[in-house]
Every structure is written in C-alpha cells, then in structure tokens.
Protein backbone atom coordinates (compact mmCIF):
# COMPACT_ATOMS: atom_id res chain seq x y z
CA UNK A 1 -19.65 -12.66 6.85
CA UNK A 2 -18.21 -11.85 10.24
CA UNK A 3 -14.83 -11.79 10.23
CA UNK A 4 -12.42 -10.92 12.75
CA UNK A 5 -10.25 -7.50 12.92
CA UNK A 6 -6.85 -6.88 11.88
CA UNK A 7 -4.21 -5.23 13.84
CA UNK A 8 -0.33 -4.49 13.72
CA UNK A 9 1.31 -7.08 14.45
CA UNK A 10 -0.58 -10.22 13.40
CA UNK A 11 0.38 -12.77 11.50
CA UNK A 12 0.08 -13.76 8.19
CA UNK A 13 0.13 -16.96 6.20
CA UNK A 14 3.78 -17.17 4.75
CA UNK A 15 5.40 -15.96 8.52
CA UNK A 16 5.75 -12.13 8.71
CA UNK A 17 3.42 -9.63 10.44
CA UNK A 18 1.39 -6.22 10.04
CA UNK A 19 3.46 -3.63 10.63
CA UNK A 20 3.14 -0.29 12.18
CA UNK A 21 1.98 2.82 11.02
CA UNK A 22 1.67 7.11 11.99
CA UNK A 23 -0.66 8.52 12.75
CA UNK A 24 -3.95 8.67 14.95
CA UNK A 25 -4.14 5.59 16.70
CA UNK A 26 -7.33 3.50 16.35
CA UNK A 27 -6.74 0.48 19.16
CA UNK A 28 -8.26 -3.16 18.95
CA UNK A 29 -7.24 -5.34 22.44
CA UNK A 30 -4.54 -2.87 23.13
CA UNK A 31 -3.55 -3.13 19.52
CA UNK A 32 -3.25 -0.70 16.35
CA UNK A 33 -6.10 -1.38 13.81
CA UNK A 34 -4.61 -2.46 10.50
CA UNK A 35 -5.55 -0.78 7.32
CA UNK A 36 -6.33 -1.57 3.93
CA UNK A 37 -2.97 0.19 2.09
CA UNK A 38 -1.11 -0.31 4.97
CA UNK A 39 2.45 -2.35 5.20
CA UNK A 40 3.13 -5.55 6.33
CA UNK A 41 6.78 -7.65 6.25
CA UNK A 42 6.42 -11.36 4.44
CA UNK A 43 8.80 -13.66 5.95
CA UNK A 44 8.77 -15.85 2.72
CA UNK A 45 9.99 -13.59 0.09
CA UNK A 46 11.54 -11.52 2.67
CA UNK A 47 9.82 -8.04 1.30
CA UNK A 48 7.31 -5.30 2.43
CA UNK A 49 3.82 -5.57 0.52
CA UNK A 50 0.41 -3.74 0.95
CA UNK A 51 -2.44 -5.03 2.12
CA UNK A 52 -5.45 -5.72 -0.13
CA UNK A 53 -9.14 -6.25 0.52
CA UNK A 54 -11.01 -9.46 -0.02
CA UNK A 55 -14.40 -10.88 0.81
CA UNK A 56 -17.24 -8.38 0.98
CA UNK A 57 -17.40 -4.83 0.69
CA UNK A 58 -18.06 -3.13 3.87
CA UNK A 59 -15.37 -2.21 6.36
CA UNK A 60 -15.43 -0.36 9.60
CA UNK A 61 -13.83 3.10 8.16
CA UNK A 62 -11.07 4.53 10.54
CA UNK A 63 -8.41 6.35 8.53
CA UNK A 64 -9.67 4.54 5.62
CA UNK A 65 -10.92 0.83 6.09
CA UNK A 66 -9.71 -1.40 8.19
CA UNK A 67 -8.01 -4.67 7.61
CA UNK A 68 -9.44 -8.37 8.09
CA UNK A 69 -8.88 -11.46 8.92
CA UNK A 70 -8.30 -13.40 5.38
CA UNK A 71 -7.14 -10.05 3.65
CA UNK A 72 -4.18 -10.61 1.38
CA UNK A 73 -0.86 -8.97 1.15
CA UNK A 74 0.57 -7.89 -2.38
CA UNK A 75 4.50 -8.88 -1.66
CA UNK A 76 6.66 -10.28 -4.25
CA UNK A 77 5.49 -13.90 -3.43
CA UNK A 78 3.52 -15.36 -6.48
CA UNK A 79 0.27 -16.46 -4.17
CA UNK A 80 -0.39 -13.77 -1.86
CA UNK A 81 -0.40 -14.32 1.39
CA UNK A 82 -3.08 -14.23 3.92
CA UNK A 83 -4.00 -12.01 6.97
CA UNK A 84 -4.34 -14.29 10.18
CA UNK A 85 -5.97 -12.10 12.70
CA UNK A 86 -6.11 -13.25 16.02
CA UNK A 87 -4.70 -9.83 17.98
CA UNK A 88 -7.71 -8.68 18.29
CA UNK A 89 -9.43 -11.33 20.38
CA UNK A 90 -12.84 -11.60 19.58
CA UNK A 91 -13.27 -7.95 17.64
CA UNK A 92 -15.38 -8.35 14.54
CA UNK A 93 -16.26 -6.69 11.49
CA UNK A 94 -18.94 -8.03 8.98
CA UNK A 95 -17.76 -7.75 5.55
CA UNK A 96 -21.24 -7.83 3.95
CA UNK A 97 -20.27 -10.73 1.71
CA UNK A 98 -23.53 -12.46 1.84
CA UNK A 99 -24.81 -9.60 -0.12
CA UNK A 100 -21.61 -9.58 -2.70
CA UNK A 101 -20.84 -11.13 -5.93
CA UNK A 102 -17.69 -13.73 -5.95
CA UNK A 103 -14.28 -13.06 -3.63
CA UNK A 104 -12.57 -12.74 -6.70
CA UNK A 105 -14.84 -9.21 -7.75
CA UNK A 106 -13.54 -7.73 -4.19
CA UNK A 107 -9.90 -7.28 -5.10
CA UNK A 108 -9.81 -4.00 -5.61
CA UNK A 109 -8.00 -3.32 -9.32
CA UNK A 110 -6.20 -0.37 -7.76
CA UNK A 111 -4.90 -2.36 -5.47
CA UNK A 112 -3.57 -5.36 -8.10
CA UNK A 113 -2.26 -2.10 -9.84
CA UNK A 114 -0.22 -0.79 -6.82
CA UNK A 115 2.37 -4.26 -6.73
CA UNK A 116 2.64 -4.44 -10.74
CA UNK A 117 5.72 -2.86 -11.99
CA UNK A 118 5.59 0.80 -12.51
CA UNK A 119 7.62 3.01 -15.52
CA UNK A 120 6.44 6.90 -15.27
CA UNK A 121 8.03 9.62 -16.72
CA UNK A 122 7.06 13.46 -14.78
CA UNK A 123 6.58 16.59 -16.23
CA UNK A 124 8.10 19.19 -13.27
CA UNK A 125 6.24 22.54 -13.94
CA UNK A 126 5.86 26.33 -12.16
CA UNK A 127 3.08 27.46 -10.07
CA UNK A 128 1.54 28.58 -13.73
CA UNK A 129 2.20 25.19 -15.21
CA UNK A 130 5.08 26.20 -17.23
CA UNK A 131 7.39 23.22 -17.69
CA UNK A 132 10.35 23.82 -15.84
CA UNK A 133 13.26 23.25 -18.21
CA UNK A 134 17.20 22.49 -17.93
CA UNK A 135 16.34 21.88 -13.94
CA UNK A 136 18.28 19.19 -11.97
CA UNK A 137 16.05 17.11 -9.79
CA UNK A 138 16.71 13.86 -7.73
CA UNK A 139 13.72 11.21 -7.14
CA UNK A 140 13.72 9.36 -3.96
CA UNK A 141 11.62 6.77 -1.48
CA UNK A 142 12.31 7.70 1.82
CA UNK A 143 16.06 8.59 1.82
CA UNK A 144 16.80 6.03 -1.33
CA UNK A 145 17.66 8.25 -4.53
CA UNK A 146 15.97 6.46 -7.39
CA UNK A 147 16.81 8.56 -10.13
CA UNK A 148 18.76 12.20 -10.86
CA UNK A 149 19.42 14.43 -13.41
CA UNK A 150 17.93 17.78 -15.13
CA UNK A 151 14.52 18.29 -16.68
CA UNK A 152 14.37 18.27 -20.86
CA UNK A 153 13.13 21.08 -22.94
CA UNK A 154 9.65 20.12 -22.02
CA UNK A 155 10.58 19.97 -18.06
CA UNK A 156 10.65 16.43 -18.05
CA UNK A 157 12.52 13.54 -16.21
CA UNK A 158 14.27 10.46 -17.17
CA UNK A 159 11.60 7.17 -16.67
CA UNK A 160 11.36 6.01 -13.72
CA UNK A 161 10.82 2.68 -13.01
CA UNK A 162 9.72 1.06 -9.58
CA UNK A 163 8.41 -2.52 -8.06
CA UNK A 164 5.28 -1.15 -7.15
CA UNK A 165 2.99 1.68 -5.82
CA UNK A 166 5.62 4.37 -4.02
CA UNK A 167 5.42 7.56 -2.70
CA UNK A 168 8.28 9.50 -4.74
CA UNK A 169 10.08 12.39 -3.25
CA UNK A 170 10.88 15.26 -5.89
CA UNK A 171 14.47 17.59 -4.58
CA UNK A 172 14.45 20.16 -7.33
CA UNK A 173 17.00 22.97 -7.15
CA UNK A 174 16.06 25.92 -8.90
C-alpha cells in the first residue's frame, strides 16, 4: 500500500507533532524524515511517546526505517494516536501490505514492550566482569537522576523502575 512519508514536524491525530532528532539528516520537501523509534509530543495526554510501525513491512531504511503516514505513537493516551503525514507533499513509500498478514501482526512486540512499564535491577561489573561491590552510582535520563546509592555485595543496584523504554545514564565513582 502506498503510503505517504513521515517527517518532523507533522501532525498527528490527538494534536502534537514529530519531533526532531541528531544526527545525519535525511530531508523529505525540505523536511527531516521521521523514524520508526523516534519521538514525537501528543498534545492530548501532554507526553513524549515513540513511534511504532503499522501496516506492511517494508520501509525505505535511512538510519533505520522511516516513519509513515498512519504509524502510531506509544504515549500515555489509551488509543494511540496516529501519524498524519502531509509534510512531505506527495513523497511515498509502499509498505508492502498487500503481501502481509493483518495490521494488527505489524506492531512490532518490541515496540508494545518499549511504552509498558519497566522495573530492572543492574549488575555494575569490572572490565573482567567482576561485580563491582560497595560502589555508589547515580541513574539518570538526560540530566534527571532516577535513582542513587551504592552497589550490594553482588555489585548490584536498587530497582529501577521507569514509564517506558529509556536510555539510562550510569555515574559510578570508583
């Protein structure tokens, strides 16, 4: 199914928009190509979700596929909502969902698995893989400390808990 191409900036269903990312730039009708992982801001529950892939499988790859028109975004709204592309002007991509099983097989489960609720626990080790013991460490997204403290016997932390897939920052003084 052609569908058209996603870039930063347009809308989606609930109010919001793609938002911007680093890195090389990939340009649609002066645009930045949106990507599947990437952010985008929901105007309805007023959070920052990923985008997720529906419809068929294929994708033009560019720093990992690209986004599409009809995508979804994992906020914290219970429907997701919807990529509106329109940016783009009349840039296409076909999806190859003529060839797919239902829309419903297409969301990726990593992808449901990034927006559940996350609870991890991590084991800080040396070089050798020696657990690192009696350390204090500080977890953090971006410059938001989620957790501190020092490492148990077994170089452990406390849990961890977040809303979602997040890259964690370790600080570990030695």
């Amino acid at each position: 199914m052609l569908r058209r191409i996603a870039v930063v900036g347009d809308q989606l269903s609930t109010g919001g928009r793609i938002e911007q990312y680093e890195g090389p730039m990939c340009i649609w009708e002066g645009h930045q190509v949106a990507l599947i992982g990437g952010a985008a801001y929901c105007e309805k529950c007023k959070s920052l979700g990923v985008i997720a892939k529906t419809g068929g499988p294929r994708r033009i790859e560019f720093m990992g596929e690209t986004a599409a028109d009809g995508d979804i975004v994992l906020c914290d709204c219970a429907t997701p909502p919807r990529i509106i592309a329109k940016l783009a002007g009349e840039s296409w991509c076909d999806d190859g969902a003529h060839n797919a099983p239902p829309l419903s097989a297409h969301v990726s489960q990593s992808m449901i698995q990034s927006h559940v609720k996350h609870d991890e626990q991590y084991a800080l080790t040396d070089l050798a893989g020696r657990p690192l013991a009696g350390v204090r460490y500080r977890v953090r997204v971006n410059e938001t400390t989620l957790a501190s403290g020092v490492t148990d016997a077994n170089g452990k932390t406390q849990r961890i808990a977040t809303d979602g897939m997040k890259r964690l920052y370790f600080d570990v003084a030695q």
